[in-house]
XYZ file of C-alpha atoms in Angstrom:
505
model
C -21.900 9.840 1.915
C -21.687 9.403 -1.863
C -23.722 10.233 -4.590
C -23.875 10.100 -8.251
C -26.532 11.009 -10.845
C -27.676 7.149 -10.723
C -28.632 7.043 -7.154
C -30.808 10.258 -7.263
C -34.394 8.935 -7.638
C -34.212 6.274 -4.622
C -32.540 8.857 -2.502
C -35.352 11.277 -3.240
C -38.261 8.697 -2.411
C -36.758 7.606 0.517
C -36.133 11.081 2.064
C -39.460 12.150 1.158
C -40.574 9.674 3.887
C -38.532 11.113 6.596
C -35.958 13.493 7.485
C -32.459 12.869 7.432
C -30.704 12.026 10.695
C -27.488 13.464 11.486
C -24.311 12.062 11.569
C -25.142 9.286 9.052
C -26.519 7.073 11.676
C -29.364 4.495 10.919
C -30.426 4.312 14.843
C -34.086 4.793 15.575
C -33.726 7.377 18.206
C -31.485 10.036 16.551
C -32.184 13.729 16.415
C -33.016 15.397 13.045
C -31.276 18.267 12.642
C -31.936 19.541 8.952
C -35.105 18.733 6.713
C -35.067 17.167 3.609
C -36.629 20.086 1.991
C -33.627 21.797 1.156
C -31.661 17.869 0.611
C -28.741 18.168 -2.294
C -28.844 14.771 -3.298
C -27.031 14.339 -6.596
C -24.076 16.348 -8.137
C -21.633 15.986 -11.337
C -19.921 18.256 -13.690
C -21.462 18.506 -17.421
C -19.098 16.642 -20.122
C -16.839 19.145 -21.465
C -13.360 17.146 -23.182
C -11.707 20.286 -23.738
C -11.267 20.590 -19.685
C -11.010 16.560 -18.919
C -11.707 13.568 -20.685
C -14.879 11.836 -18.820
C -15.370 14.797 -16.505
C -18.932 13.743 -16.201
C -17.626 10.603 -14.299
C -15.677 12.320 -12.023
C -17.272 11.236 -8.457
C -18.499 13.748 -6.207
C -19.345 13.061 -2.266
C -22.206 14.926 -0.570
C -21.358 15.305 3.238
C -24.821 15.986 4.311
C -23.954 16.368 7.814
C -21.001 19.511 7.178
C -23.011 20.739 4.403
C -20.072 19.821 2.126
C -19.809 18.535 -1.597
C -16.360 17.730 -3.031
C -14.403 15.499 -5.565
C -13.219 12.678 -3.298
C -10.446 11.889 -5.846
C -8.371 15.275 -6.873
C -8.478 15.832 -10.632
C -5.271 15.891 -12.442
C -2.483 18.800 -11.590
C -3.155 21.884 -14.102
C -6.973 20.851 -14.807
C -8.570 24.086 -15.884
C -11.561 24.447 -13.397
C -12.729 28.317 -13.991
C -15.551 27.125 -16.507
C -17.157 24.105 -15.253
C -21.117 23.642 -15.795
C -22.861 21.673 -12.462
C -25.412 19.523 -12.418
C -27.361 19.501 -9.204
C -30.497 17.613 -7.946
C -32.477 18.873 -5.337
C -36.161 17.781 -4.199
C -38.561 19.078 -6.823
C -40.300 21.413 -5.029
C -37.707 23.658 -3.726
C -38.127 27.630 -4.395
C -34.633 28.791 -5.005
C -31.096 27.364 -5.802
C -28.396 29.780 -6.231
C -24.716 29.741 -6.572
C -22.350 32.306 -5.302
C -18.654 32.172 -6.598
C -15.430 34.375 -6.387
C -14.245 35.830 -9.849
C -10.681 36.176 -10.726
C -11.136 40.334 -9.711
C -12.493 39.193 -6.551
C -15.981 40.114 -6.612
C -19.028 37.621 -6.063
C -20.980 36.410 -8.689
C -24.695 34.660 -8.269
C -26.323 32.371 -10.573
C -29.872 31.450 -10.266
C -29.463 27.561 -11.122
C -33.416 26.997 -11.329
C -33.545 29.828 -14.376
C -29.607 29.358 -15.625
C -28.678 25.646 -14.907
C -26.227 25.476 -18.033
C -24.411 28.732 -16.815
C -20.528 28.098 -15.895
C -19.140 28.334 -12.551
C -15.432 29.378 -11.816
C -14.382 26.896 -9.143
C -10.802 28.416 -9.098
C -11.515 30.352 -5.902
C -13.117 28.114 -3.135
C -15.582 27.363 -1.831
C -18.598 27.833 -4.102
C -21.544 28.547 -2.027
C -24.903 26.842 -2.818
C -28.020 27.981 -1.154
C -31.228 25.644 -1.477
C -34.307 27.202 -0.238
C -37.506 25.405 0.518
C -40.893 25.648 -1.093
C -42.134 27.549 1.562
C -39.202 29.917 2.107
C -38.811 29.227 5.610
C -35.984 26.537 5.440
C -32.496 27.236 3.720
C -29.429 25.141 3.534
C -25.944 26.731 2.495
C -23.603 23.974 1.032
C -19.586 24.543 0.097
C -18.564 22.979 -2.968
C -15.175 22.390 -3.664
C -13.372 20.745 -7.101
C -10.244 19.780 -5.957
C -7.504 19.797 -8.363
C -3.660 18.192 -7.286
C -1.525 20.855 -6.299
C 1.645 19.381 -7.702
C 1.915 16.431 -10.511
C 0.156 13.537 -8.841
C 1.447 10.094 -8.437
C -0.688 7.671 -6.657
C 2.455 5.810 -5.403
C 3.709 8.335 -3.324
C 5.285 7.787 0.118
C 2.914 9.435 2.559
C 5.336 8.879 5.864
C 8.401 6.811 6.511
C 8.604 6.103 10.416
C 11.669 4.367 12.271
C 12.264 2.323 15.414
C 14.939 0.197 16.690
C 15.239 -3.377 16.447
C 13.465 -5.642 18.913
C 16.757 -6.671 20.787
C 18.377 -6.820 24.108
C 21.714 -6.770 22.296
C 23.984 -3.157 22.174
C 26.121 -4.727 19.453
C 24.960 -6.640 16.367
C 26.830 -8.531 14.028
C 23.715 -10.506 12.166
C 20.037 -10.211 12.113
C 17.083 -11.870 10.536
C 13.280 -11.776 10.984
C 10.634 -14.801 9.951
C 7.120 -14.527 10.034
C 5.762 -18.296 11.024
C 1.915 -18.526 11.526
C 0.766 -15.116 13.203
C 4.013 -14.746 15.035
C 7.091 -12.892 13.592
C 10.226 -14.109 15.280
C 13.287 -11.543 15.018
C 16.935 -13.393 15.286
C 19.693 -11.219 16.595
C 23.299 -12.038 17.225
C 25.958 -10.172 18.970
C 29.487 -11.651 20.166
C 28.225 -14.884 20.103
C 25.042 -13.997 22.029
C 21.796 -14.189 20.453
C 18.484 -12.253 21.515
C 15.079 -13.546 19.921
C 12.490 -11.205 19.968
C 8.427 -12.161 18.891
C 5.326 -10.587 18.417
C 2.016 -10.906 16.547
C 1.897 -7.110 15.667
C 5.122 -5.091 14.354
C 3.410 -1.988 14.282
C 3.847 -2.278 18.348
C 7.690 -1.522 18.739
C 7.558 -3.446 22.198
C 8.152 -6.928 21.074
C 9.111 -9.838 23.850
C 12.520 -9.973 23.906
C 14.854 -12.611 25.568
C 18.504 -13.857 25.310
C 18.453 -17.746 23.879
C 20.756 -20.662 23.811
C 20.910 -22.730 20.372
C 22.818 -26.097 20.087
C 24.532 -25.091 16.777
C 26.326 -22.051 15.310
C 24.106 -20.600 13.090
C 24.217 -18.533 9.997
C 21.547 -16.139 11.202
C 20.955 -14.923 7.649
C 19.563 -18.270 6.496
C 16.362 -18.153 8.883
C 13.615 -19.253 6.582
C 9.832 -20.673 7.076
C 7.369 -22.967 5.594
C 3.872 -23.321 6.368
C 4.558 -25.912 9.106
C 8.046 -25.278 10.359
C 10.941 -22.819 10.628
C 14.692 -23.664 9.175
C 18.052 -22.186 9.725
C 21.446 -23.535 8.642
C 24.401 -23.989 10.879
C 27.998 -22.319 9.981
C 29.114 -25.569 8.461
C 26.041 -26.313 5.977
C 23.882 -28.189 8.520
C 19.917 -28.081 8.260
C 18.176 -27.142 11.513
C 14.833 -27.161 12.094
C 12.039 -26.171 14.647
C 8.402 -25.555 15.290
C 8.868 -22.507 18.041
C 12.512 -21.651 18.219
C 12.389 -23.488 21.732
C 13.959 -26.626 20.253
C 15.799 -27.219 17.248
C 16.575 -30.407 15.393
C 19.370 -31.680 12.971
C 17.637 -33.050 9.813
C 20.299 -32.922 6.801
C 23.589 -31.412 5.935
C 25.542 -30.246 3.085
C 22.959 -27.103 2.178
C 24.834 -24.008 0.786
C 22.083 -21.931 0.558
C 18.248 -21.644 1.749
C 15.918 -19.700 -0.486
C 12.651 -20.017 1.461
C 9.377 -22.131 1.671
C 7.189 -23.115 -0.804
C 4.027 -24.327 0.985
C 5.286 -26.958 3.146
C 8.597 -27.623 1.522
C 11.934 -25.481 1.845
C 13.935 -24.968 -0.953
C 17.479 -24.381 -1.211
C 20.812 -25.366 -2.747
C 23.558 -27.633 -2.185
C 27.076 -27.762 -3.435
C 29.659 -30.448 -3.996
C 33.112 -30.256 -6.123
C 31.793 -26.893 -7.277
C 28.396 -28.457 -8.737
C 25.259 -26.731 -7.545
C 21.613 -28.569 -7.386
C 18.281 -27.522 -6.052
C 16.837 -29.327 -3.303
C 13.797 -29.416 -1.001
C 13.244 -30.597 2.283
C 11.678 -32.691 3.555
C 10.435 -34.326 0.033
C 14.347 -34.612 -0.856
C 13.543 -33.576 -4.721
C 16.458 -32.244 -6.641
C 16.598 -30.262 -9.807
C 19.475 -29.754 -12.116
C 21.005 -25.867 -11.289
C 20.037 -23.879 -14.630
C 22.633 -21.399 -16.209
C 22.379 -18.319 -14.350
C 20.542 -19.352 -11.430
C 21.263 -17.713 -8.078
C 23.232 -19.864 -5.798
C 23.048 -17.053 -2.926
C 22.054 -13.490 -2.414
C 18.813 -13.731 -4.132
C 15.613 -11.995 -2.573
C 13.710 -13.931 0.050
C 10.826 -15.863 -2.221
C 7.445 -14.633 -2.525
C 4.837 -17.145 -2.990
C 1.457 -15.906 -4.359
C -1.506 -17.218 -6.166
C -2.956 -16.459 -9.503
C -6.137 -17.233 -11.952
C -3.475 -17.982 -14.556
C -2.099 -21.066 -12.468
C -3.636 -24.049 -10.935
C -0.614 -24.193 -8.186
C 1.212 -21.662 -6.325
C 3.843 -19.617 -7.866
C 7.112 -18.809 -5.971
C 9.538 -15.963 -7.310
C 13.244 -14.771 -6.179
C 14.879 -11.881 -7.536
C 18.674 -11.213 -8.030
C 21.571 -12.660 -6.335
C 24.821 -14.191 -7.423
C 25.071 -17.051 -9.767
C 27.667 -19.987 -9.514
C 30.457 -18.096 -11.140
C 30.194 -15.113 -8.464
C 28.205 -12.811 -11.111
C 25.428 -10.800 -9.693
C 21.691 -11.087 -11.497
C 19.087 -8.805 -12.545
C 16.619 -11.632 -13.250
C 13.516 -12.952 -11.415
C 13.425 -17.042 -11.038
C 9.962 -18.682 -10.481
C 8.912 -22.143 -9.234
C 5.499 -23.719 -9.768
C 6.125 -26.631 -7.630
C 7.294 -28.572 -10.158
C 9.591 -26.673 -12.593
C 12.004 -23.843 -12.260
C 12.079 -20.728 -15.115
C 13.705 -17.644 -15.550
C 10.302 -15.536 -15.902
C 12.237 -12.117 -16.726
C 10.750 -10.137 -19.836
C 12.554 -6.853 -18.669
C 14.903 -7.276 -15.918
C 16.065 -4.680 -13.080
C 18.097 -2.005 -14.478
C 21.254 -3.467 -12.782
C 22.185 -6.481 -11.136
C 21.332 -6.342 -7.339
C 21.938 -9.093 -4.221
C 19.529 -9.075 -1.318
C 16.816 -6.780 -2.098
C 13.699 -6.615 -0.095
C 10.603 -7.894 -2.267
C 6.945 -7.708 -1.276
C 3.865 -8.067 -2.562
C 1.840 -4.561 -2.069
C -1.332 -3.553 -3.904
C -1.010 0.173 -5.843
C -3.348 1.915 -7.500
C -3.716 3.377 -10.839
C -6.173 6.249 -11.856
C -7.695 6.043 -15.606
C -9.306 8.657 -17.548
C -12.507 7.027 -18.115
C -13.595 7.086 -14.799
C -10.873 8.973 -12.622
C -11.484 6.797 -9.988
C -8.746 4.741 -8.621
C -8.109 1.502 -9.596
C -6.293 -1.201 -7.168
C -4.168 -3.765 -8.377
C -1.527 -6.265 -7.039
C 2.185 -5.337 -7.423
C 5.609 -6.378 -6.094
C 7.783 -3.692 -4.667
C 11.604 -3.847 -4.557
C 13.441 -2.053 -1.906
C 17.207 -1.738 -1.327
C 19.766 -4.376 -2.137
C 23.413 -4.415 -2.888
C 24.622 -3.646 -6.564
C 28.509 -3.207 -7.915
C 28.701 0.046 -6.790
C 27.177 -0.079 -3.474
C 23.815 0.044 -1.849
C 20.927 0.331 -3.969
C 18.888 3.502 -3.503
C 16.484 2.770 -6.413
C 12.716 1.559 -5.703
C 11.441 -0.825 -8.338
C 7.794 -2.296 -9.011
C 6.228 -4.718 -10.827
C 2.898 -5.315 -12.036
C 2.943 -8.891 -13.782
C 4.755 -10.997 -10.491
C 8.364 -10.233 -11.790
C 8.320 -10.881 -15.576
C 8.253 -6.988 -16.081
C 10.795 -4.508 -13.670
C 10.352 -0.850 -13.953
C 11.700 2.041 -11.718
C 8.624 3.251 -9.240
C 7.776 6.594 -10.336
C 9.490 9.776 -8.485
C 7.181 10.292 -5.584
C 7.686 6.395 -4.701
C 11.436 6.819 -4.596
C 12.730 7.461 -1.321
C 14.203 10.799 -0.086
C 18.007 10.761 0.999
C 17.437 10.902 4.586
C 15.725 7.509 4.509
C 18.028 5.009 4.981
C 18.485 1.635 2.719
C 20.133 -1.268 3.360
C 20.812 -4.524 1.699
C 19.809 -8.297 3.412
C 16.476 -6.375 5.434
C 13.785 -8.702 6.394
C 10.744 -7.090 4.554
C 6.609 -7.974 5.636
C 3.634 -5.779 4.640
C 1.490 -5.793 7.814
C -1.940 -3.759 7.898
C -3.063 -1.989 10.671
C -6.171 -0.124 11.523
C -5.982 3.585 10.913
C -7.837 5.870 13.276
C -8.851 9.658 12.431
C -7.872 10.626 15.951
C -5.329 8.359 17.490
C -1.690 8.907 17.084
C 0.922 6.297 16.594
C 2.886 5.781 19.270
C 6.662 4.642 19.511
C 7.666 5.518 16.059
C 9.800 8.350 15.015
C 9.365 10.314 11.505
C 11.878 10.490 8.955
C 12.024 13.034 6.311
C 9.567 12.588 3.021
C 9.625 14.720 0.036
C 6.329 17.192 -0.118
C 3.460 15.879 -0.971
C 0.121 17.144 -2.616
C -2.645 17.761 -0.103
C -4.200 14.569 1.277
C -7.592 14.100 0.189
C -10.031 11.305 0.782
C -10.847 8.474 -1.977
C -13.467 6.374 -2.925
C -13.069 2.397 -4.093
C -14.241 1.531 -7.678
C -18.121 -0.024 -7.448
C -18.774 1.463 -3.967
C -21.721 3.581 -4.994
C -24.055 3.507 -2.075
C -23.978 5.800 1.190
C -23.088 4.271 4.321
C -25.326 4.653 7.799
C -22.150 5.746 9.989
C -19.449 7.824 9.597
C -16.055 5.843 9.030
C -13.298 6.511 11.674
C -11.161 3.341 11.425
C -9.874 1.627 8.254
C -7.076 -0.918 7.346
C -3.898 0.332 6.208
C -1.246 -1.753 4.881
C 2.695 -0.486 5.811
C 5.938 -2.054 4.306
C 8.148 -3.046 7.389
C 11.679 -3.258 6.661
C 13.828 -4.886 9.508
C 17.378 -4.524 9.888
C 20.111 -5.192 7.464
C 23.571 -4.188 6.662
C 25.000 -0.966 5.544
C 27.918 -0.482 2.470
C 30.566 -1.601 4.925
C 28.837 -4.859 6.114
C 27.727 -3.399 9.689
C 24.447 -4.846 11.123
C 22.137 -1.993 11.633
C 20.043 -1.737 14.587
C 16.759 0.191 12.766
C 13.549 -1.024 11.463
C 11.271 1.743 9.255
C 8.024 1.199 7.540
C 6.504 3.176 4.906
C 3.119 3.549 3.786
C 1.614 4.764 0.336
C 0.007 7.586 0.108
C -3.148 6.464 -0.841
C -3.708 4.160 2.026
C -3.693 6.751 4.552
C -6.577 9.286 3.056
C -9.588 9.399 5.125
C -12.419 7.040 3.787
C -15.156 8.629 2.059
C -18.938 8.177 3.837
């Protein structure tokens, strides 16, 4: 349950009419387990800019079932909580409210809150005990208060876990792989010694895909597998373009293709080459564009298509790759349905080809509210540099115009494998407080600060039932190639820390 000082009066009035049910349930047949006469309905810390800007805006949750009061988002690393003044709201008729805390010397100190409400409390040695006594003196409730502070320098982009599994294939030796999503289905195509295996699923969180060896009417460039809104496409080794709706049958629809970028709505975007001259083309519309200078002709990231309030049309972007001179690129190119443009303001720190780029919302915490703010971002992982495999994780807050190295805690530990040419997706699964995730093996990650709960900005009302499950988006990296060009039989998925926090109720 969450309360702020703005919500105190409605709660006091409501609870004056009835006792509060256990487990935060709204059902009519609940068993009442404690009295509203000792209810704590509001808690915050008094302003003290010497401790923290906007300290009074830090959100605190009140768990009435377990008698716990705590700040859902930990305060910044190093915050001094040894002399804080709490503001506590109870019903007006209580006879006693006392705070007991442990001093630096290890002794207990007791403050009578009703007579000394401006006394400071040392929250450094949790928990601080808050005892509320009813007007009659016959009912008491003991609460525990914790002011959480990050134990290491925090970063809301930190990886919480990296897990691995094997690629969904029946082939023992792989030479090529690519995964594409068409509709609600994921298609993982692998090739080994001229044998092709197709694995399908609607839930990549489940390592058990449906697999079967398949025959194709052409020799495919497996890495060229792409999708649009209404079809899948793949090139043959000699540049013919094939399309399919369901992977069961393929039809040759064009020829002379050099590289497939990916789908923009119902159009496939790619490039053709003739006598050393390149042009950008689309299918099935057949539109053509002159190839701009330093435009990728291969090796760029699979496009990300997105909508923004700044544009009437969908936008598509691609990062890195090789230009027609064979030079590796560090730029972002975008398409709005009509025009191609280099939108780069701040490029990658070095040229990279075949990166995996996904849209993945991240978080920032402002000092005005000390509450997490979710914002759209792009996350780029892996790829090949001029020196070898890229291990730097990049992110962009403005859809590829400005790239920066992600903060340290978002960088991958040495034990986590990174490749080039991986297929990448974001897929949300339902997390449960008590349900283990089967079929995935944990990989090492750097030590992170203890988990805590968080409350999305703007949600300032209590729910009627405890939340035990919530959606958690993860980044899935399917296969790829190591520095020697060997196809790897691996899938790993990573989850940003904040998405794994237990929800506040």
